[in-house]
mmCIF file of C-alpha atoms and ligand atoms in Angstrom:
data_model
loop_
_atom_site.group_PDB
_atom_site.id
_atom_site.type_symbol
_atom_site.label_atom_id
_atom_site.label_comp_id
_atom_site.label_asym_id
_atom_site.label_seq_id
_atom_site.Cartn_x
_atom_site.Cartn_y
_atom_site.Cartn_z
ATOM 1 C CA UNK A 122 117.716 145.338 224.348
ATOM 2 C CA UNK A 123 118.384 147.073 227.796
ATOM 3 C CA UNK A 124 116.127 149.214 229.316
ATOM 4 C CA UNK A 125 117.620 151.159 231.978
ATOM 5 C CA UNK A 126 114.826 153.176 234.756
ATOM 6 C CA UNK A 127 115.535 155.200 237.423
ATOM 7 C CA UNK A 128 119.189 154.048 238.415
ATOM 8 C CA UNK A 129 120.190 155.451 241.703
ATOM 9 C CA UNK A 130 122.920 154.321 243.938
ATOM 10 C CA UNK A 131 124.039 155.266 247.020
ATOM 11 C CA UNK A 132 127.483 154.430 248.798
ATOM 12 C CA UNK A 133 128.133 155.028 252.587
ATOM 13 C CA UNK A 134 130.381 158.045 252.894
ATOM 14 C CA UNK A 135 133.395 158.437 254.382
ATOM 15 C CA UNK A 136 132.095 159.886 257.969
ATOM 16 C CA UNK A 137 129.695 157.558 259.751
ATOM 17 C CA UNK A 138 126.141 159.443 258.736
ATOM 18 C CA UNK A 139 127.339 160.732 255.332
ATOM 19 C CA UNK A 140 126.113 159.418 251.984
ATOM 20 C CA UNK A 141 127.559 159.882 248.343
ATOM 21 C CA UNK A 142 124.828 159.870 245.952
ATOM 22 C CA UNK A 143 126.376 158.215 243.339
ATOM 23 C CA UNK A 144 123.363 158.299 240.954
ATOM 24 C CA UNK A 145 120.078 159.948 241.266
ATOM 25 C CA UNK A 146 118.298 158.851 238.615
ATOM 26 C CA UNK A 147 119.344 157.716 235.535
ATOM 27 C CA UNK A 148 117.028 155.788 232.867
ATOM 28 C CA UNK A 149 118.600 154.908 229.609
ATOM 29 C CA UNK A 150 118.162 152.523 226.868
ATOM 30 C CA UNK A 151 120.882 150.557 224.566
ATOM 31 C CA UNK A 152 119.732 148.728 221.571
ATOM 32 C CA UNK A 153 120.936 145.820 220.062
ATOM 33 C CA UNK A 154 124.170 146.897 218.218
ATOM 34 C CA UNK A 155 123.545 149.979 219.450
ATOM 35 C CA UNK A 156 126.480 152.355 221.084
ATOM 36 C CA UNK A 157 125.426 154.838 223.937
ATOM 37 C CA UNK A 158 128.645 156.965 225.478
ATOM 38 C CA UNK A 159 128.582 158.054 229.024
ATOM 39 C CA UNK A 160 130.894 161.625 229.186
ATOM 40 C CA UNK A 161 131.991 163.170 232.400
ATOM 41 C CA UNK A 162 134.240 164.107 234.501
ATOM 42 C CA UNK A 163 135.698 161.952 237.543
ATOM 43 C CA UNK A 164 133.803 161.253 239.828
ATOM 44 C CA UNK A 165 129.982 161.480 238.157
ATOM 45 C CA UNK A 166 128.844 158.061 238.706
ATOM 46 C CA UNK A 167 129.941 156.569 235.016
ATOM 47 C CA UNK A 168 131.678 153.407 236.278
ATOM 48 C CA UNK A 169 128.882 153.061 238.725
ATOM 49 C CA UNK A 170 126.611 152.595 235.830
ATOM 50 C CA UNK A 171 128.810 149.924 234.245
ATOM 51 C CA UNK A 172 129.583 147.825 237.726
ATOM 52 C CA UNK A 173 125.879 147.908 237.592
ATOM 53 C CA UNK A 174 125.036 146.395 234.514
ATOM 54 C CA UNK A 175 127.690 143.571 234.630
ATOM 55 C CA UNK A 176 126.132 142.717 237.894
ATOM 56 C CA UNK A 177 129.631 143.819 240.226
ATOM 57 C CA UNK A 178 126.937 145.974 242.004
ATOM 58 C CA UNK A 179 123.315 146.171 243.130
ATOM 59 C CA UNK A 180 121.248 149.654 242.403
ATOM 60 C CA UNK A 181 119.814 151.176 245.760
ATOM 61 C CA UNK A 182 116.931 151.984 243.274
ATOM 62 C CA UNK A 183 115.591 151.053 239.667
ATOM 63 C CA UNK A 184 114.713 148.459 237.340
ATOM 64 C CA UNK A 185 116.901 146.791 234.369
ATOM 65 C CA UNK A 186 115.062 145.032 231.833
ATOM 66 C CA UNK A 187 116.749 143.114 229.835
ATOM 67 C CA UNK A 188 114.183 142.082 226.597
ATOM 68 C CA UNK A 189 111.476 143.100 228.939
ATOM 69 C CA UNK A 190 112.288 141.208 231.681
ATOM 70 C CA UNK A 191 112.802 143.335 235.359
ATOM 71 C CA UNK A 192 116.653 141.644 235.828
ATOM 72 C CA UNK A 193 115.953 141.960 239.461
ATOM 73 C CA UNK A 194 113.075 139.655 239.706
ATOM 74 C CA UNK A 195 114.615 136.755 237.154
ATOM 75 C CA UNK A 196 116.081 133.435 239.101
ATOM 76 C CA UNK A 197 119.536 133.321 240.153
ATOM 77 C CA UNK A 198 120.560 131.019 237.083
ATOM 78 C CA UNK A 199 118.421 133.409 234.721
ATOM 79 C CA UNK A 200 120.470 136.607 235.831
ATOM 80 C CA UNK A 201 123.846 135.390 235.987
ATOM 81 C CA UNK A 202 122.928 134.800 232.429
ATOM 82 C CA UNK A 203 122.190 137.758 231.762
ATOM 83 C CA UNK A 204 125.188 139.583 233.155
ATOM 84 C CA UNK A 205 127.607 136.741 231.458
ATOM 85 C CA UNK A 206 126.164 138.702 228.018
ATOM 86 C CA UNK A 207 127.104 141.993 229.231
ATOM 87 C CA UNK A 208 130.485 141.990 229.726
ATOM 88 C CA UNK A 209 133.534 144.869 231.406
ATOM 89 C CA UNK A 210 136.156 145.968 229.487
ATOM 90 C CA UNK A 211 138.528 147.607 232.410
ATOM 91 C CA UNK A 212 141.607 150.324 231.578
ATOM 92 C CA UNK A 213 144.042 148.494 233.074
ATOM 93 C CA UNK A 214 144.465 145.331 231.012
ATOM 94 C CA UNK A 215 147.611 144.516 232.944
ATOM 95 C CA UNK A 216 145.440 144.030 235.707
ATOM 96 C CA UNK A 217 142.715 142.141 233.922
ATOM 97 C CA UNK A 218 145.098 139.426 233.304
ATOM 98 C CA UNK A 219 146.612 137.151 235.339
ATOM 99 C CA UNK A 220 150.442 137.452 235.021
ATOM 100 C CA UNK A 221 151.224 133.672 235.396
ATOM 101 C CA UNK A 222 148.977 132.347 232.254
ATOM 102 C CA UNK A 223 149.467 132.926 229.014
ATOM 103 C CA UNK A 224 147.316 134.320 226.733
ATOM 104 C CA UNK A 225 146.230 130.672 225.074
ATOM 105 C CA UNK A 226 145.174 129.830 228.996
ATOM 106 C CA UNK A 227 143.643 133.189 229.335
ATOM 107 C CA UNK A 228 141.096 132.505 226.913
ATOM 108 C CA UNK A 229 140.939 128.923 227.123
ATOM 109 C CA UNK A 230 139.762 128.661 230.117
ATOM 110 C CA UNK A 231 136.295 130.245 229.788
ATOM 111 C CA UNK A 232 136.193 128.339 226.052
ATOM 112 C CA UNK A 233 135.885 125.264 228.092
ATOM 113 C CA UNK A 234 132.843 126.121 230.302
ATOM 114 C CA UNK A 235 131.200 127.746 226.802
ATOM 115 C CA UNK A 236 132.141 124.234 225.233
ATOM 116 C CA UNK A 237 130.515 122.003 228.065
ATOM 117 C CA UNK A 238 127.431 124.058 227.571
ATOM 118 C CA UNK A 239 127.317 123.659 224.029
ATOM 119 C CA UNK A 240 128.606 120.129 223.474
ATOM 120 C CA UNK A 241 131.885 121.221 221.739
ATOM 121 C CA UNK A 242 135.092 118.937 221.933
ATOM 122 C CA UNK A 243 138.486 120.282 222.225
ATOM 123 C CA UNK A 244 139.109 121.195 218.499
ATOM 124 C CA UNK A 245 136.339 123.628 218.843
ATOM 125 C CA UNK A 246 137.737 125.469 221.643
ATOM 126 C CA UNK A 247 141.760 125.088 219.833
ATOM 127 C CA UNK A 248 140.038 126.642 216.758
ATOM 128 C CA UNK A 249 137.975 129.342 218.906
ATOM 129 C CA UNK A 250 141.566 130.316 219.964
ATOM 130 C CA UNK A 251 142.248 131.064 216.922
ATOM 131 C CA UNK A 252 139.648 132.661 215.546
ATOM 132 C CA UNK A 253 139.147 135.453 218.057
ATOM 133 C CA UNK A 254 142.451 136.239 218.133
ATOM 134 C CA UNK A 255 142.562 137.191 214.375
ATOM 135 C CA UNK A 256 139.063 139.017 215.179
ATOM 136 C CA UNK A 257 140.885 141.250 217.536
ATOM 137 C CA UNK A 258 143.991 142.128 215.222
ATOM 138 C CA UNK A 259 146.461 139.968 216.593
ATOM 139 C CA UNK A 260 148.512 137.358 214.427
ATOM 140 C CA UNK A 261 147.843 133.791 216.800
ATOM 141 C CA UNK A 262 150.921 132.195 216.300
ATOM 142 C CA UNK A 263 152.834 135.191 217.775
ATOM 143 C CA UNK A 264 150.983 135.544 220.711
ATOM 144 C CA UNK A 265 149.528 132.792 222.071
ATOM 145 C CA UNK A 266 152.234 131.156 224.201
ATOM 146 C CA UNK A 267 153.143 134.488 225.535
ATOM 147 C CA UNK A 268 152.467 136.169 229.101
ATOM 148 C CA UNK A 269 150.662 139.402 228.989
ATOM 149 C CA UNK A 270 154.136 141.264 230.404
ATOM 150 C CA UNK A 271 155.459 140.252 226.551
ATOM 151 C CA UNK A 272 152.972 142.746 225.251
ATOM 152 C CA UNK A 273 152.386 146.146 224.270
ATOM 153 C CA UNK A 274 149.542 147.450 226.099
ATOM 154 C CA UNK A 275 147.919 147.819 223.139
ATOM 155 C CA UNK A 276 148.238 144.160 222.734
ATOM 156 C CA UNK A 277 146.809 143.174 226.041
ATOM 157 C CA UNK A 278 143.589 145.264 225.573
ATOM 158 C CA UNK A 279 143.078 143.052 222.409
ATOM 159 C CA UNK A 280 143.564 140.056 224.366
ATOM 160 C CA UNK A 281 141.175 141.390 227.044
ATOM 161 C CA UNK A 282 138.643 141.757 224.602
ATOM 162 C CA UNK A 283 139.258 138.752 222.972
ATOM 163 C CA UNK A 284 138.553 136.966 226.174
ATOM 164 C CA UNK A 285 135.148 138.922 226.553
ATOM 165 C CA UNK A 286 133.646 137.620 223.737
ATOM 166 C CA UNK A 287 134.602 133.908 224.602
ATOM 167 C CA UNK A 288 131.783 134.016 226.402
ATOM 168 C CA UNK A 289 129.695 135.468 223.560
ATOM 169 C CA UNK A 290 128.452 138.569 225.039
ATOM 170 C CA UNK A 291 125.195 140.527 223.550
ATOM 171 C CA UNK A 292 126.732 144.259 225.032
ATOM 172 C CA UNK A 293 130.687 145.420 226.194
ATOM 173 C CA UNK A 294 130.743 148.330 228.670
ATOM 174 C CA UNK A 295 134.057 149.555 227.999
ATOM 175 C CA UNK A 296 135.206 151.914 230.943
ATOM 176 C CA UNK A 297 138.173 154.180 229.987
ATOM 177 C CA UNK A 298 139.013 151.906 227.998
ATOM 178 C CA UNK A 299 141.956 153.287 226.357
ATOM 179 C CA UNK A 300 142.935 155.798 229.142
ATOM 180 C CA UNK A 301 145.603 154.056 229.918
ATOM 181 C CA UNK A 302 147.354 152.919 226.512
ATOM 182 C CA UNK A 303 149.932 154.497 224.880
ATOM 183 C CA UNK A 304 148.492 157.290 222.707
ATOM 184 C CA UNK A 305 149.871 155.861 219.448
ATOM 185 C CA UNK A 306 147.759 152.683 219.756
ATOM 186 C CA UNK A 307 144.686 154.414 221.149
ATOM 187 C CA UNK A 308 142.993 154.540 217.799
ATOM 188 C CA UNK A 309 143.109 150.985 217.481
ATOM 189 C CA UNK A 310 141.663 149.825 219.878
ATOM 190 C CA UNK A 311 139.073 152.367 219.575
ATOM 191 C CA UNK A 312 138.783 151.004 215.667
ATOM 192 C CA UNK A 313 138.093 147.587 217.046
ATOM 193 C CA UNK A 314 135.526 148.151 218.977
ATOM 194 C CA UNK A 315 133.313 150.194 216.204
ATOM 195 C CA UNK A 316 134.399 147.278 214.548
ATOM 196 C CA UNK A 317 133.069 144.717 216.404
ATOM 197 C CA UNK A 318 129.680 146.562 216.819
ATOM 198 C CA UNK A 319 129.123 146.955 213.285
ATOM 199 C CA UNK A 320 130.174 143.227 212.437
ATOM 200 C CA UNK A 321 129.300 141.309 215.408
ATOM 201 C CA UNK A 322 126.125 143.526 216.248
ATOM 202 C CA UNK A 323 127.376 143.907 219.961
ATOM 203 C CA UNK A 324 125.838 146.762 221.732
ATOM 204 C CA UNK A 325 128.433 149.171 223.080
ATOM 205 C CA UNK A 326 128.295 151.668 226.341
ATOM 206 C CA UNK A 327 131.103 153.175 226.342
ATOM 207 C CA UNK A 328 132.276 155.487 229.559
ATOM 208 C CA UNK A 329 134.908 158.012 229.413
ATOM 209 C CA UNK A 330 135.838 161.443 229.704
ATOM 210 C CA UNK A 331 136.959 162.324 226.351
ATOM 211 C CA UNK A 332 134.657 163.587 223.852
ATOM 212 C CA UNK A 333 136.384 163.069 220.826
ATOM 213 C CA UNK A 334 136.769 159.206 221.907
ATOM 214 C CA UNK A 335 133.345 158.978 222.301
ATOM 215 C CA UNK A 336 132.420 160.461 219.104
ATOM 216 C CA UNK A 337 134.922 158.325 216.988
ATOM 217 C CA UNK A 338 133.070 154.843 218.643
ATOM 218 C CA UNK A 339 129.634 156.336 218.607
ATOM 219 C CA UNK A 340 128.694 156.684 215.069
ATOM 220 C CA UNK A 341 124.979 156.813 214.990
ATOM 221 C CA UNK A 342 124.889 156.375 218.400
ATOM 222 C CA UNK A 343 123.842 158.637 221.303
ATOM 223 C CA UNK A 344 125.851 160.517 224.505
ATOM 224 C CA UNK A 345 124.672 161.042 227.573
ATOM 225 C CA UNK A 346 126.944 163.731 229.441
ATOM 226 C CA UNK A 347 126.347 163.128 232.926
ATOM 227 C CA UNK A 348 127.224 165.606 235.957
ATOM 228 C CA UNK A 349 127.109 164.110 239.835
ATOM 229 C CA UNK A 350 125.082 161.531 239.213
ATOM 230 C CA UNK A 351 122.302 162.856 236.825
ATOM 231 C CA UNK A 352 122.330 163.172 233.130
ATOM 232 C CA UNK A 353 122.538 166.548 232.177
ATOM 233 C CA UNK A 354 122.222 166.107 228.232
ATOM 234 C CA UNK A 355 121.292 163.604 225.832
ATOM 235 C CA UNK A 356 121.500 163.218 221.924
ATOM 236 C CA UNK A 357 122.588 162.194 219.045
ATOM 237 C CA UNK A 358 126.577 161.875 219.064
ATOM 238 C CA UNK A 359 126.409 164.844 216.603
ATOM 239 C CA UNK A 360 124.211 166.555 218.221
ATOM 240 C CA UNK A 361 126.290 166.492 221.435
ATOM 241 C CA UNK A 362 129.294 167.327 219.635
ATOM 242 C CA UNK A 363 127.752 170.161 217.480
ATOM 243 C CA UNK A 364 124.868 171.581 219.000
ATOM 244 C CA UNK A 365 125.252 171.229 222.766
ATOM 245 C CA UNK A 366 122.531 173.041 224.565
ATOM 246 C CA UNK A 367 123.818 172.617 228.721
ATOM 247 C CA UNK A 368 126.575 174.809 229.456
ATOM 248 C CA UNK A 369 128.327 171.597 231.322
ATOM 249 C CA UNK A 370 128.320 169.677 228.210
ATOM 250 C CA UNK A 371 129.244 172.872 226.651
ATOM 251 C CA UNK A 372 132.541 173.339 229.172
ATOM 252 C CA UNK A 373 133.664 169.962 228.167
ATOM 253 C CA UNK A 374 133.375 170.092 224.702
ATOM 254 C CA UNK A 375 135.397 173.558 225.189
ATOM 255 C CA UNK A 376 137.674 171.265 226.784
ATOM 256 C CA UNK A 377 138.900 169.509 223.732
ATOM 257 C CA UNK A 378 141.297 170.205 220.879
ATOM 258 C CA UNK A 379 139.183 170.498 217.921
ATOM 259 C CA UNK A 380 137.994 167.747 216.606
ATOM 260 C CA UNK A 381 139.949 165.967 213.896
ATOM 261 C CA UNK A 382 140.959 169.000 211.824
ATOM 262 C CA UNK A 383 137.675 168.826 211.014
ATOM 263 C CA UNK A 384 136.398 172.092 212.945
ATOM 264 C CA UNK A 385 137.162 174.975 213.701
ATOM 265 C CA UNK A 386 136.639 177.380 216.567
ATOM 266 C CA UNK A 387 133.908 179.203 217.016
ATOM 267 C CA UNK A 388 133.731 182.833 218.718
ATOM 268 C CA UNK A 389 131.971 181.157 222.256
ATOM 269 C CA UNK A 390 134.374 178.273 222.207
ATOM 270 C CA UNK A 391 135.312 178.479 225.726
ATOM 271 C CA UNK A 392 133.036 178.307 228.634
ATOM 272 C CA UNK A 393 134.019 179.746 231.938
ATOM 273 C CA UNK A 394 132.635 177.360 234.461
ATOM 274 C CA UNK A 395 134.424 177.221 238.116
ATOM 275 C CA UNK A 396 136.121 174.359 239.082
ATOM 276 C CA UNK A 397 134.626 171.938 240.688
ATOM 277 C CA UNK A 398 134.781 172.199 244.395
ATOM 278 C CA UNK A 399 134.916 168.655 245.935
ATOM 279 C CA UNK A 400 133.307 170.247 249.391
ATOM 280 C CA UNK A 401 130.339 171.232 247.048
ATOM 281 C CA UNK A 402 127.336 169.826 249.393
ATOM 282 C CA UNK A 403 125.117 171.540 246.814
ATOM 283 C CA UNK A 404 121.554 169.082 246.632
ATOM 284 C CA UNK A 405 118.607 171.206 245.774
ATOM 285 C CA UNK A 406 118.055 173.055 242.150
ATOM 286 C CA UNK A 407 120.663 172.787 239.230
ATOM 287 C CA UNK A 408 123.509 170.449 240.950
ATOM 288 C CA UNK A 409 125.682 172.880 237.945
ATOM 289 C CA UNK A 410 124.618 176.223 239.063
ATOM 290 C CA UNK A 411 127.147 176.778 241.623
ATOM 291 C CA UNK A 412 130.214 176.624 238.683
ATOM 292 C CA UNK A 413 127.749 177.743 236.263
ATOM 293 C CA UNK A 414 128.242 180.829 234.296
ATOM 294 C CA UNK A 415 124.692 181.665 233.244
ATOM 295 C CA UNK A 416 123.113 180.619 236.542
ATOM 296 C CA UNK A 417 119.970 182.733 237.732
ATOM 297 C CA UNK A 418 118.119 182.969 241.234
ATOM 298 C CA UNK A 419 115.854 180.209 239.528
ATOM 299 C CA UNK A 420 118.542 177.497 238.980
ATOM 300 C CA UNK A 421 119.547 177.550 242.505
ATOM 301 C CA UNK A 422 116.104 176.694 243.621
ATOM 302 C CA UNK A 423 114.492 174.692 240.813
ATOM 303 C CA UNK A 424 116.150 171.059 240.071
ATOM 304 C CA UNK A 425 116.053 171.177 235.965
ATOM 305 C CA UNK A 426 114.141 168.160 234.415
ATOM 306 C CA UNK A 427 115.367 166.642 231.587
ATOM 307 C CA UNK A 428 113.539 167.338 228.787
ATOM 308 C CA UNK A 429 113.286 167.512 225.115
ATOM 309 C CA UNK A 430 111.991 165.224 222.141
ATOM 310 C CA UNK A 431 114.995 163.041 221.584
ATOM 311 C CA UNK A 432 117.612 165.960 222.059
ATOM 312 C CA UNK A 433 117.422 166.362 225.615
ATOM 313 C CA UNK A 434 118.624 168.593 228.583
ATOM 314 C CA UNK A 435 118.339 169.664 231.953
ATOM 315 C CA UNK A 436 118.739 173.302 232.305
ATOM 316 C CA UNK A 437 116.293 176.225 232.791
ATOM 317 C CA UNK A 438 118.187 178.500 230.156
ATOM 318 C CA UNK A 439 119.444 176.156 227.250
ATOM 319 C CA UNK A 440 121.290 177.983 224.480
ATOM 320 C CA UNK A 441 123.062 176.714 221.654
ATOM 321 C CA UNK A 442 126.892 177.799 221.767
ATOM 322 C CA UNK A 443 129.238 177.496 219.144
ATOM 323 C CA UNK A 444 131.580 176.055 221.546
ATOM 324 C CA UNK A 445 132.902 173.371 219.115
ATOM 325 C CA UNK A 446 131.978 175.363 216.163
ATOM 326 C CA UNK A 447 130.890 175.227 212.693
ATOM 327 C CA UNK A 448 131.711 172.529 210.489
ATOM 328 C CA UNK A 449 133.897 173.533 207.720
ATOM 329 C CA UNK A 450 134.342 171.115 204.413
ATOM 330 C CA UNK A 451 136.087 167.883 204.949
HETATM 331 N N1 ATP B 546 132.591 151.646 246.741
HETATM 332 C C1 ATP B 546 132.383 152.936 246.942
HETATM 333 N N2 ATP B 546 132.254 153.443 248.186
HETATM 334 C C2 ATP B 546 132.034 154.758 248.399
HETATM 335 N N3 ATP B 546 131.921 155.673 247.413
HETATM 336 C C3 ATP B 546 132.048 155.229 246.151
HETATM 337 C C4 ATP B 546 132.296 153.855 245.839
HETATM 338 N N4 ATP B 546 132.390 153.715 244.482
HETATM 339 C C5 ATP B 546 132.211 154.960 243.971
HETATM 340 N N5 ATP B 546 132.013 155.853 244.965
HETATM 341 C C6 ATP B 546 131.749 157.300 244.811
HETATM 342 O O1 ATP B 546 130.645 157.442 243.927
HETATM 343 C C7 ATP B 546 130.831 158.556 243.053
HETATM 344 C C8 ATP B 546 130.759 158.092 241.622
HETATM 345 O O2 ATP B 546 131.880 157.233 241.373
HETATM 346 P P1 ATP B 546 132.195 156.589 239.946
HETATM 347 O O3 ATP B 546 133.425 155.761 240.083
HETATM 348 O O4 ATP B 546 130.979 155.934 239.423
HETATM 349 O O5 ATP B 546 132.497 157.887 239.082
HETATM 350 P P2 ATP B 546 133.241 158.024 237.673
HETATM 351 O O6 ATP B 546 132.533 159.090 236.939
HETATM 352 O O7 ATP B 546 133.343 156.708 237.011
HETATM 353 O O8 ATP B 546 134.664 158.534 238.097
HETATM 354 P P3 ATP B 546 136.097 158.030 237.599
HETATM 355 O O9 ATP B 546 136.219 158.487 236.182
HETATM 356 O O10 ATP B 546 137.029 158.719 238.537
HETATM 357 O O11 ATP B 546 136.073 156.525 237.763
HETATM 358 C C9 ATP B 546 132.178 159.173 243.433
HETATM 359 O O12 ATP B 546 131.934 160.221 244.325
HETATM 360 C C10 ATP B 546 132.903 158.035 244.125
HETATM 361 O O13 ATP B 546 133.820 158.532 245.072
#
């Protein structure tokens, strides 16, 4: 289990005294096989959080614990560990692959250092080939002695997760992880990895900006919706989807087609938040209120807490919308 307290990161801005506040506090917690989805829009610190956790990049503040144990204070050898069980799924799984090896050598090469440290021979790792292959929905003997540019990008992703879990990871941050695929094989992917949390018991944070991705992975699992850096609301997946209380998380539910034929529009169902102004220097009270439609004298002075038993939010007026609407029968 990951425990997650008080993230905040800070990067050095583009002129020489500025700062961008990447993350101002963000505690979370993903448990074992669990799925947590970070929504948002560009920009709001969600990749931070997952270059974080696989160790590409050091918090400016906040613990990890990882079964209990602060991350930060382990030895070097304990905490490389650690981050070799979380592992990055990137969008572009062109890039993720080297063009020169094919997609045996892709994987076999981190089979061998998980052989050495298990005392496997080479059979082991020949048959570990195999096997996660077929795991990820691709036929072996088709695609082994091919270079990534031979396959869909559909394909690719597979073999990019494939090569995650040679090194048997406990969680998979996925980041956009379909963004980039062809629509058509979107679902797939997005099958596979429900797939392999519910058979494999890998935990799953998955970080995108589209809702209805985030729903179809997170079954029983919870969103966080985050806005510049802070989370904004947290719940159930349902919850989110159905009863979402923070007029951000309501604007980008109000973004989305409805769901899945599943819904139907309800009479609030769009929002009319401003854009987002990328010379917005805004810092004290609601970091929403200056897009926010419902935004009083109070929300400009008063930074909302999160707060809430479980369903949680960070807004002085909360009010349930019906901004993805009511569920009709299936
Ligand atoms: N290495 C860096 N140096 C400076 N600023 C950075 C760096 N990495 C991220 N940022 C800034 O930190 C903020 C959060 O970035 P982050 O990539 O985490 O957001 P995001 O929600 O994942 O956006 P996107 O969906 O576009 O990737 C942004 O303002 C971004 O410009």
């Amino acid at each position: 289990m990951i425990e997650v307290k008080d993230l905040k990161k800070t990067y050095a801005g583009r002129g020489s005294d500025t700062v961008v506040q990447a993350l101002r506090g963000v505690s979370f917690e993903i448990q074992n096989g669990g799925a947590l989805s970070f929504i948002g829009e560009s920009g709001c610190g969600k990749t931070t959080v997952g270059r974080i956790l696989t160790g590409l990049e050091t918090p400016t503040a906040g613990t990890i614990l990882w079964n209990g144990q602060d991350v930060y204070k382990m030895k070097a050898k304990d905490k490389k560990e650690v981050f070799r069980k979380v592992q990055l799924i990137h969008q572009d799984p062109y890039q993720a692959l080297n063009p020169a090896r094919t997609i045996e050598q892709a994987l076999v090469d981190p089979l061998k250092v998980m052989a050495k440290k298990k005392g496997h021979d080479g059979s082991w790792i020949e048959s570990r080939v195999t096997e996660l292959l077929t795991l990820v929905g691709l036929d072996p003997a088709t695609v082994m002695y091919k270079y990534p540019h031979m396959l869909s990008g559909g394909q690719r992703q597979r073999v990019v997760i494939a090569r995650a879990l040679t090194v048997e990871p406990e969680v998979l941050v996925a980041d956009e992880a379909v963004s980039m695929i062809d629509v058509s094989l979107r679902l797939g992917i997005l099958k596979l990895l429900r797939d392999l949390r519910q058979n494999l018991n890998i935990s799953l944070l998955f970080i995108t900006h589209d809702v209805a991705a985030a729903r179809y992975v997170g079954t029983n699992g919870e969103i966080y919706v985050i806005y510049k850096g802070l989370v904004a609301e947290k719940a159930t997946t349902d919850d989110i989807i159905l009863r979402p209380k923070h007029p951000y998380s309501q604007a980008l539910l109000s973004a989305v087609p409805v769901l899945k034929g599943i819904e139907v529009p309800g009479p609030e169902r769009f929002i009319p938040v401003k854009e987002m102004d990328q010379n917005d220097q805004t810092d004290a009270g609601c970091l929403f209120a200056p897009r926010c439609p419902f935004a009083q004298d109070v929300c400009k002075a008063e930074r909302p807490q999160l707060t809430g038993q479980g369903h949680d939010f960070a807004c002085h007026f909360p009010v349930e919308r019906h901004v993805v609407a009511t569920q009709v029968e299936a």
